[in-house]
PDB file of C-alpha atoms in Angstrom:
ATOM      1  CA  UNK A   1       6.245  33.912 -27.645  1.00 59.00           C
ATOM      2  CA  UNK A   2       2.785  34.902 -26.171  1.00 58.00           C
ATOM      3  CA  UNK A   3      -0.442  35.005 -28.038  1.00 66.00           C
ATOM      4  CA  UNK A   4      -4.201  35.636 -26.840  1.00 66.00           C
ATOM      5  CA  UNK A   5      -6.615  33.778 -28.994  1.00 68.00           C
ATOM      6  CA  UNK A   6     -10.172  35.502 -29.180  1.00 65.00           C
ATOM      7  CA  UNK A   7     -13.201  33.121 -29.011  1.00 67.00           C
ATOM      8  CA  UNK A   8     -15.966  34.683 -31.022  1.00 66.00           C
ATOM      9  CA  UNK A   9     -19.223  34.078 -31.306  1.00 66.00           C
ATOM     10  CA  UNK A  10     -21.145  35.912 -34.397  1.00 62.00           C
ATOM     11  CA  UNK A  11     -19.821  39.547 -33.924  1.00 62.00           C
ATOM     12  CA  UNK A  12     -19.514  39.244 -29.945  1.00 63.00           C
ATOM     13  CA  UNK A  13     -16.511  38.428 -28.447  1.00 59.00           C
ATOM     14  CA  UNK A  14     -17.326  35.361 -25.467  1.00 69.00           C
ATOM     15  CA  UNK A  15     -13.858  34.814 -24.420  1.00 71.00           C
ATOM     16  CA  UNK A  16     -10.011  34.650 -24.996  1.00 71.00           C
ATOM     17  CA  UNK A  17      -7.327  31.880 -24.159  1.00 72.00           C
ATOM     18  CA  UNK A  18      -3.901  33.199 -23.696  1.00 73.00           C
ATOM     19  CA  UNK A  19      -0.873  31.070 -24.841  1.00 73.00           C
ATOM     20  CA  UNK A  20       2.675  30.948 -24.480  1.00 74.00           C
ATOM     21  CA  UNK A  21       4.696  28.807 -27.107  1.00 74.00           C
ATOM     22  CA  UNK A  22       8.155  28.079 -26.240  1.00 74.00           C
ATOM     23  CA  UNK A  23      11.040  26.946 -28.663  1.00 79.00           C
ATOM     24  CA  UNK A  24      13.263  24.168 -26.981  1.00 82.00           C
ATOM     25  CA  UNK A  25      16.905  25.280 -27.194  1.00 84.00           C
ATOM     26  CA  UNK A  26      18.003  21.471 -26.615  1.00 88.00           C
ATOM     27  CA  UNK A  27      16.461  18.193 -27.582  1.00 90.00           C
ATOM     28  CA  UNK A  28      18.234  14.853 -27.392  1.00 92.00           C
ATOM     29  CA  UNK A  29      17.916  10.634 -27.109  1.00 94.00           C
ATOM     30  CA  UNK A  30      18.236   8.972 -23.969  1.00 95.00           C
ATOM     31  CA  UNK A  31      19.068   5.074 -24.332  1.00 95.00           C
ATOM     32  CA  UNK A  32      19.306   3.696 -20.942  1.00 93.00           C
ATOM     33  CA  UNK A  33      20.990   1.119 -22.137  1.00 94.00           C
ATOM     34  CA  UNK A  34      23.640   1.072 -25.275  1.00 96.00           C
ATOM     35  CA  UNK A  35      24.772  -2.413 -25.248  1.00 96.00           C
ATOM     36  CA  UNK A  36      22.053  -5.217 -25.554  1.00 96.00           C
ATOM     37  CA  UNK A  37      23.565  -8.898 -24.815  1.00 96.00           C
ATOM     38  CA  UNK A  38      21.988 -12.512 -25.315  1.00 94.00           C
ATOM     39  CA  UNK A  39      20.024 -13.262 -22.930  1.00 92.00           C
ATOM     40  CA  UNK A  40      21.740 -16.892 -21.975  1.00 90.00           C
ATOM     41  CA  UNK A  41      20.143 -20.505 -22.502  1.00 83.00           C
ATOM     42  CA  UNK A  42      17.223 -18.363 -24.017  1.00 77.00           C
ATOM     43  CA  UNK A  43      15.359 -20.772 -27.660  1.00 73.00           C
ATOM     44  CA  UNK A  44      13.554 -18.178 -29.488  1.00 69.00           C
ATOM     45  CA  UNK A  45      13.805 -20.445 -32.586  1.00 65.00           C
ATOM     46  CA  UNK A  46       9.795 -20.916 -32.053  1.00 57.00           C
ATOM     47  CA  UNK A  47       8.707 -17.752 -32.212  1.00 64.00           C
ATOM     48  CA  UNK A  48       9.548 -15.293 -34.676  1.00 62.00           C
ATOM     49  CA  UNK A  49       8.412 -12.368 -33.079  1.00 63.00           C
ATOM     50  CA  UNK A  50      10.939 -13.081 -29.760  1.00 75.00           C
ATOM     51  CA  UNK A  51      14.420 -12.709 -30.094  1.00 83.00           C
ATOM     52  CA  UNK A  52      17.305 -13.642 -27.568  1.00 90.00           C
ATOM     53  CA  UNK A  53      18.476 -10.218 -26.937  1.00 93.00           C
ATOM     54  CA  UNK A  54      17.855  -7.343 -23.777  1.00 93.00           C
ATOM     55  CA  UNK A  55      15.465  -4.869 -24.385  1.00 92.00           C
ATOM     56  CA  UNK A  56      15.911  -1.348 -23.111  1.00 93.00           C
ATOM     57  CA  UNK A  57      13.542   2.265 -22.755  1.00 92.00           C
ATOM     58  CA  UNK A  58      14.916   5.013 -24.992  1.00 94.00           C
ATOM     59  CA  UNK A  59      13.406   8.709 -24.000  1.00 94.00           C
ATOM     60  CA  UNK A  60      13.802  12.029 -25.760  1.00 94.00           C
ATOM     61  CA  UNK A  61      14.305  15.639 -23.612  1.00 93.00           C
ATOM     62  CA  UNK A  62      13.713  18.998 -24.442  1.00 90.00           C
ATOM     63  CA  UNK A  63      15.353  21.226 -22.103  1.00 85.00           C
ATOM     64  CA  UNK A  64      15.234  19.271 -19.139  1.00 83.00           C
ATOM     65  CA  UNK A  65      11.493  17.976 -19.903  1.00 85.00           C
ATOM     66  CA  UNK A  66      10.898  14.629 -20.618  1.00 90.00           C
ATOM     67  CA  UNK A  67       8.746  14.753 -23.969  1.00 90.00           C
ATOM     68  CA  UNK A  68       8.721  11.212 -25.356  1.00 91.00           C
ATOM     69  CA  UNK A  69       4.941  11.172 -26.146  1.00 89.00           C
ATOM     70  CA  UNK A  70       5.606  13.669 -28.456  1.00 89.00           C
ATOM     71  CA  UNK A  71       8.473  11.872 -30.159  1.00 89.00           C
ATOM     72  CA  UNK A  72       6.289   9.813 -32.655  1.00 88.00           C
ATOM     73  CA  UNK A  73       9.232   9.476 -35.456  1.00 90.00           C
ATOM     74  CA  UNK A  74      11.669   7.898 -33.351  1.00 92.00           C
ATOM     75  CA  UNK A  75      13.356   5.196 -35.811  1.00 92.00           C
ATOM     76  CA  UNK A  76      16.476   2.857 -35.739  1.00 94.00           C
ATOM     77  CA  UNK A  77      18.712   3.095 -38.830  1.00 94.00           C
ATOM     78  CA  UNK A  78      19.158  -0.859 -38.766  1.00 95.00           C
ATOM     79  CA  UNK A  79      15.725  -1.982 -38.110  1.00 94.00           C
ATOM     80  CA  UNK A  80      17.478  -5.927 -38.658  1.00 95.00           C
ATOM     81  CA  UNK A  81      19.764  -4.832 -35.720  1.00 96.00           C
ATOM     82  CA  UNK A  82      17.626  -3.608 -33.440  1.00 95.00           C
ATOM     83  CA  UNK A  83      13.905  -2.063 -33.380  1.00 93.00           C
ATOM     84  CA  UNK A  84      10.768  -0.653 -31.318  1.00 92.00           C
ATOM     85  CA  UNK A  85       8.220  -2.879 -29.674  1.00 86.00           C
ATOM     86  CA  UNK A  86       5.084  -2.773 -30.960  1.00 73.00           C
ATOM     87  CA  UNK A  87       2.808  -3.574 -27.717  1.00 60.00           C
ATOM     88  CA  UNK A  88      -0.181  -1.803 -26.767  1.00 53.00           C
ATOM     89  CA  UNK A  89       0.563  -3.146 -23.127  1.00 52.00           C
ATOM     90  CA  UNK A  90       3.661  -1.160 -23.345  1.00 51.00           C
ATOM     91  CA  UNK A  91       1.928   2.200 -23.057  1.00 50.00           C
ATOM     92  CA  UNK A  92       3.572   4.982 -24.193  1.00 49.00           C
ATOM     93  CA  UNK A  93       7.008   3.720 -23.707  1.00 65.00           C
ATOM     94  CA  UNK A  94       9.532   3.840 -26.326  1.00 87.00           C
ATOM     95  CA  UNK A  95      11.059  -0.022 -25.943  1.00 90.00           C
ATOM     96  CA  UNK A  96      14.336  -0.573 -28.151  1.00 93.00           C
ATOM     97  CA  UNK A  97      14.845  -4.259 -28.373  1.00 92.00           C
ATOM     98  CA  UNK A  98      17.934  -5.987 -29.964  1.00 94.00           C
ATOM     99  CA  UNK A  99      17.135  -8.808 -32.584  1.00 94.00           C
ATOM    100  CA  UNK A 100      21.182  -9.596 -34.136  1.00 94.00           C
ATOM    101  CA  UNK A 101      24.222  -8.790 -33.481  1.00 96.00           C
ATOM    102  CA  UNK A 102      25.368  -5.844 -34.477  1.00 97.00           C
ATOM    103  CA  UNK A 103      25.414  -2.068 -34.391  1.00 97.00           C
ATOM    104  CA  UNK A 104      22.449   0.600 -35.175  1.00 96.00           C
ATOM    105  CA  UNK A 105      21.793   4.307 -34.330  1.00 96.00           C
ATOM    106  CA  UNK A 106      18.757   5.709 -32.774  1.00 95.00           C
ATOM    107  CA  UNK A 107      17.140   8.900 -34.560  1.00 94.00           C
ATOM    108  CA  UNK A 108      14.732  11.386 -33.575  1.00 92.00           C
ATOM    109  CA  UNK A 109      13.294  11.344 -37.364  1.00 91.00           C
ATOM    110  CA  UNK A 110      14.528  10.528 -40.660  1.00 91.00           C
ATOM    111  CA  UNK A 111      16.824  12.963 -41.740  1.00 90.00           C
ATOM    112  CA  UNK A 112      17.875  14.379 -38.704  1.00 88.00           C
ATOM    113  CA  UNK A 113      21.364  14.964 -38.363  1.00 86.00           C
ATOM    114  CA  UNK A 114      24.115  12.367 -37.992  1.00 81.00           C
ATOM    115  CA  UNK A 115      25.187  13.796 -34.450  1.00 81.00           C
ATOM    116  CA  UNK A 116      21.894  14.136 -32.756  1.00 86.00           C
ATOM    117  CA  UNK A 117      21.579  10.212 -32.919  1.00 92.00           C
ATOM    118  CA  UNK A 118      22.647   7.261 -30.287  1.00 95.00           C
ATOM    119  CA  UNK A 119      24.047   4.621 -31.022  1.00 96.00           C
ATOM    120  CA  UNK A 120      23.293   1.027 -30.260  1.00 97.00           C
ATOM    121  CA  UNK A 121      25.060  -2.616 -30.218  1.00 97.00           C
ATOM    122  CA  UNK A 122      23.433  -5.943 -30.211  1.00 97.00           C
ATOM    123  CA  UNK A 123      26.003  -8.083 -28.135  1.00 96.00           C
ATOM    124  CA  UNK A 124      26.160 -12.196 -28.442  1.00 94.00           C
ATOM    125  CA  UNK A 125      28.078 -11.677 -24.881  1.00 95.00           C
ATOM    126  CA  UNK A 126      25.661 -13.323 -22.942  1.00 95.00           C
ATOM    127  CA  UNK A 127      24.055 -12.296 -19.830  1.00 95.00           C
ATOM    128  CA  UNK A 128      21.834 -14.362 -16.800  1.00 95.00           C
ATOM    129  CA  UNK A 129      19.128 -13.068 -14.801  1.00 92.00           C
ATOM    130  CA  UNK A 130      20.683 -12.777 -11.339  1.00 94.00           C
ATOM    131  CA  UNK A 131      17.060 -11.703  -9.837  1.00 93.00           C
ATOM    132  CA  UNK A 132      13.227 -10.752 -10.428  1.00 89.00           C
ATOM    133  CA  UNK A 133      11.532  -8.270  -8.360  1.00 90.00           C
ATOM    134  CA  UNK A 134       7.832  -7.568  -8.131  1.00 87.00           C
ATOM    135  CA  UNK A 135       5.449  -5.405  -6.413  1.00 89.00           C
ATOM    136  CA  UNK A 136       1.986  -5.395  -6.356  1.00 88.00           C
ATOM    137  CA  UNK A 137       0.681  -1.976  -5.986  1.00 90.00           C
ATOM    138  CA  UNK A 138      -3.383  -0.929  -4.761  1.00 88.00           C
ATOM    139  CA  UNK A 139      -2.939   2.665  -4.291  1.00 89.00           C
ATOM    140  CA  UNK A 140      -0.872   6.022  -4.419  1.00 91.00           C
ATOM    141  CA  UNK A 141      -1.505   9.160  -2.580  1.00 92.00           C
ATOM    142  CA  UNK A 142       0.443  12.148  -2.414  1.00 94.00           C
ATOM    143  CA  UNK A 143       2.886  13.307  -0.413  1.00 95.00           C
ATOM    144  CA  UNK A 144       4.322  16.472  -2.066  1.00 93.00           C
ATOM    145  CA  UNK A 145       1.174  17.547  -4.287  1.00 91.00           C
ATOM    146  CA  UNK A 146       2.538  19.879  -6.987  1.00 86.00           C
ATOM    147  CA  UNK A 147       1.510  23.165  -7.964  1.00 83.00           C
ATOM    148  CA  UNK A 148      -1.842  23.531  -9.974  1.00 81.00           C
ATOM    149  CA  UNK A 149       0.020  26.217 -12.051  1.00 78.00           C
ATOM    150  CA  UNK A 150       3.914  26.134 -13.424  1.00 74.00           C
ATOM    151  CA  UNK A 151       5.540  28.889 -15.368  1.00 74.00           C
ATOM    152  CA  UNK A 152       8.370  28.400 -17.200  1.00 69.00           C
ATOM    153  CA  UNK A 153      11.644  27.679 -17.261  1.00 70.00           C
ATOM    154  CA  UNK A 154      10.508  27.412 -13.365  1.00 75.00           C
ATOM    155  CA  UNK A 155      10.708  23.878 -11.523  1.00 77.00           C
ATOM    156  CA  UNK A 156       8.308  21.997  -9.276  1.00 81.00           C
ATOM    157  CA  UNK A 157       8.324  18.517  -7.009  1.00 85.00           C
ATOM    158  CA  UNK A 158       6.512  16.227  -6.562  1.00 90.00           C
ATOM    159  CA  UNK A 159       6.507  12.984  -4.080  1.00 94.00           C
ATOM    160  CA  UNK A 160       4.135  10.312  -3.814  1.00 93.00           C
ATOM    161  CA  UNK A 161       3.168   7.198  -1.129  1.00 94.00           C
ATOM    162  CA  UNK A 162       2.603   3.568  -3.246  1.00 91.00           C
ATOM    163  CA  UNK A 163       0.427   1.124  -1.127  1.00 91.00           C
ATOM    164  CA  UNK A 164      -0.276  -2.124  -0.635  1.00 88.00           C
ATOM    165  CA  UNK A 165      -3.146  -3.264   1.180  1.00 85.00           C
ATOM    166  CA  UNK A 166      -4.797  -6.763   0.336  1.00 81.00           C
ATOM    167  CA  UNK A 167      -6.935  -7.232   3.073  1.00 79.00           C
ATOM    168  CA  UNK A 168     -10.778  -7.370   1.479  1.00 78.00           C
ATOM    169  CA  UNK A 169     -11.736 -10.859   0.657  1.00 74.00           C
ATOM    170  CA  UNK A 170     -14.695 -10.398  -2.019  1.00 67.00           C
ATOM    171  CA  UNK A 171     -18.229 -10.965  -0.844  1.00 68.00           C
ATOM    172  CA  UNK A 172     -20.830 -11.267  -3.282  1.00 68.00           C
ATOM    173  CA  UNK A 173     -24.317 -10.946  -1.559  1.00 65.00           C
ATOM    174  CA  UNK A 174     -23.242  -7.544  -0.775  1.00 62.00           C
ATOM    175  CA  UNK A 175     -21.484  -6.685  -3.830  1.00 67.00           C
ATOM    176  CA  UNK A 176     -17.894  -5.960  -1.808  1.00 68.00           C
ATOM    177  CA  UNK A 177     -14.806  -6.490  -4.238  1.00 71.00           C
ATOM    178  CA  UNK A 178     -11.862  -7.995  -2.983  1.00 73.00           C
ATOM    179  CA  UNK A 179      -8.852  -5.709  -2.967  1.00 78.00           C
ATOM    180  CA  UNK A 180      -6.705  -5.859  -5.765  1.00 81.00           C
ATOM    181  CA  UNK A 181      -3.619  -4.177  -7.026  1.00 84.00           C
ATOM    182  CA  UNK A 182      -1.366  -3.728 -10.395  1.00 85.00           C
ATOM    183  CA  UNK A 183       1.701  -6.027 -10.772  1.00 85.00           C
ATOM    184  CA  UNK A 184       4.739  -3.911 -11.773  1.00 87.00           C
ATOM    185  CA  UNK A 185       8.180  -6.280 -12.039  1.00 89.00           C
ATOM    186  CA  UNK A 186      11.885  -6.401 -13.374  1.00 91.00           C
ATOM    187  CA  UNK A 187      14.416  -8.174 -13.749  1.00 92.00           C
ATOM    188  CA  UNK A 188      18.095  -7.404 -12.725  1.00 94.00           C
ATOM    189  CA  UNK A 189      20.862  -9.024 -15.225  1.00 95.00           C
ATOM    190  CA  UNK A 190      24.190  -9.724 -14.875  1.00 95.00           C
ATOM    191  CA  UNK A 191      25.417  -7.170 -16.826  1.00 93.00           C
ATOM    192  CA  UNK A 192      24.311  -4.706 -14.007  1.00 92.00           C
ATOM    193  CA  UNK A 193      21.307  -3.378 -15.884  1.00 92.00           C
ATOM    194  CA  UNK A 194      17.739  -3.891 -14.750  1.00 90.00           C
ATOM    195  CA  UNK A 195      14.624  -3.990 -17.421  1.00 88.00           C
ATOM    196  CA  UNK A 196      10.726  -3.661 -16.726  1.00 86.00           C
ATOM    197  CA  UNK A 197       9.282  -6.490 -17.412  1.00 84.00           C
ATOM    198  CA  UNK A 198       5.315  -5.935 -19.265  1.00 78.00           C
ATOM    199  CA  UNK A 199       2.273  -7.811 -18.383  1.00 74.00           C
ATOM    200  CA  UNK A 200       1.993  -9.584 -21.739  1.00 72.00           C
ATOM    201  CA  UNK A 201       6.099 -10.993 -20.828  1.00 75.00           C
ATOM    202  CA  UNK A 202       4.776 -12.458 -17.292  1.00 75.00           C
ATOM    203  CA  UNK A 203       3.151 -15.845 -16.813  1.00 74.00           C
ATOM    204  CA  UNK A 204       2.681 -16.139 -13.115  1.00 71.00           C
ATOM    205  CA  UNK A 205       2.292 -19.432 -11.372  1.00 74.00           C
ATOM    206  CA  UNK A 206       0.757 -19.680  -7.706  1.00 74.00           C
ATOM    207  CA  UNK A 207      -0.005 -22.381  -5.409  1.00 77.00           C
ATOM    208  CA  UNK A 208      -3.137 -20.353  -3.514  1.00 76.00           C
ATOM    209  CA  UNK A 209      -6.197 -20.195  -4.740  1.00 75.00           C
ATOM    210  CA  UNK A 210      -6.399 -16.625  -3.217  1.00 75.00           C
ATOM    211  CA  UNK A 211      -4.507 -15.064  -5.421  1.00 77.00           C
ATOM    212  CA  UNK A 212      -5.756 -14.135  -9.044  1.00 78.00           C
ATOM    213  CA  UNK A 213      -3.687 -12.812 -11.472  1.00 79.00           C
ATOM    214  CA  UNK A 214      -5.383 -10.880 -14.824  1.00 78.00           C
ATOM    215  CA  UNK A 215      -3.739  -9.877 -17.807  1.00 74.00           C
ATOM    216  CA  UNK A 216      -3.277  -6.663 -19.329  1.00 72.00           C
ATOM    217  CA  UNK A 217      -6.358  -5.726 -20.917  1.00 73.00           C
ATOM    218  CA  UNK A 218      -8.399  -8.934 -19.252  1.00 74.00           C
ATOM    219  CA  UNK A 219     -11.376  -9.436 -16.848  1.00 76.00           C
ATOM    220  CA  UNK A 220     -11.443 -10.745 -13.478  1.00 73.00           C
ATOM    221  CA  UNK A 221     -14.551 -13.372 -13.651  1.00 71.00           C
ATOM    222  CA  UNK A 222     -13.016 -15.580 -10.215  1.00 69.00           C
ATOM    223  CA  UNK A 223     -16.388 -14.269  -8.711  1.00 64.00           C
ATOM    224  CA  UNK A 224     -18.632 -13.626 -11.707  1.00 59.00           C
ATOM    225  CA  UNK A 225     -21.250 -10.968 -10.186  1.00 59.00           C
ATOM    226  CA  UNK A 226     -18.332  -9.100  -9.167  1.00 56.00           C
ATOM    227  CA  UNK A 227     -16.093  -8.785 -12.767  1.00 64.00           C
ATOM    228  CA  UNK A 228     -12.616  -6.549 -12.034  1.00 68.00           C
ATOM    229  CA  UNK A 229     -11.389  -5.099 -15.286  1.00 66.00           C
TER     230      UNK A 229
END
């Protein structure tokens, strides 16, 4: 449906916004993984906010469009099974982690119908981290700029160049920052499936005093006239 809104102004018109609202045909869950194992040789037993089990991202679509930010009622039926991560660090994400064993089903919002949900096991079969990658990222530019405009049910690309450049050592008399970058990682299990790892789950350890690493949310102060937030 199209509408034009009028902006008025006393009895003078100043302007008008016109507005096309669109009914999605489709919506559905997206669990990119279904089967959550133990994480192997893993002691949670200390912390009661950590459990043993794989974590995983679960999205929502609306024909074709990725609209998870919009999905704010996403629940799990067996919240002792499995439940969402509550972590400002995680963004906007939508993180489904597994805390028994067991089996739950994902929902868009309570009450909605029994077949529009996903479902979900907690596994004891236990799995190893076979790897950990990481990549420190100072820039992106585009390649493929999209389109300022985009008219539906129409499609449009978009590519983009990641960069790492660490080059810039900071010097304070002249108030030059050093380079610095954000730390995306995951880790690959043995199960085949491979999770993003947050900021608040990575304790780094280096042997160079070069390198600083900050936590989400923290302050540089290595060099204290030049603070990086």
């Amino acid at each position: 449906y199209a509408a034009v809104f009028d902006i008025m102004h006393s009895t003078h018109s100043t302007g008008s916004v016109q507005a096309t609202m669109v009914t999605p045909q489709t919506v559905s869950i997206a669990v990119e993984d279904t089967t959550l194992n133990a994480i192997k040789s893993m002691n949670c037993s200390g912390s009661p906010s950590q459990y043993q089990y794989q974590r995983t991202r679960v999205r929502v679509y609306s024909d074709g469009l990725d609209v998870t930010t919009l999905a704010t009622a996403l629940l799990t039926r067996e919240p002792s099974v499995a439940d969402f991560v509550t972590d400002a660090n995680m963004g906007t994400d939508s993180i489904l982690r597994g805390k028994m064993p067991g089996t739950t089903t994902i929902d868009l919002y309570p009450g909605a119908p029994s077949a529009s949900g996903v479902q979900v096991t907690v596994s004891t079969m236990e799995v190893t981290a076979l790897t950990m990658r990481n990549r420190v990222i100072t820039d992106v530019s585009w390649i493929t700029q999209p389109s300022a405009t985009f008219s539906y049910p129409g499609t449009t690309t978009a590519s983009v160049l990641l960069k790492q450049i660490l080059t810039q050592a900071p010097i304070a008399h002249a108030g030059i920052s050093a380079h610095h970058g954000y730390l995306f990682s995951d880790v690959v299990w043995s199960d085949g499936y491979s999770e993003d790892v947050s900021g608040a789950q990575t304790t780094p350890t280096t042997t160079s005093s070069n390198i600083v690493f900050t936590a989400p949310g923290g302050t540089d102060t290595s060099v204290v006239s030049l603070p990086i937030t």
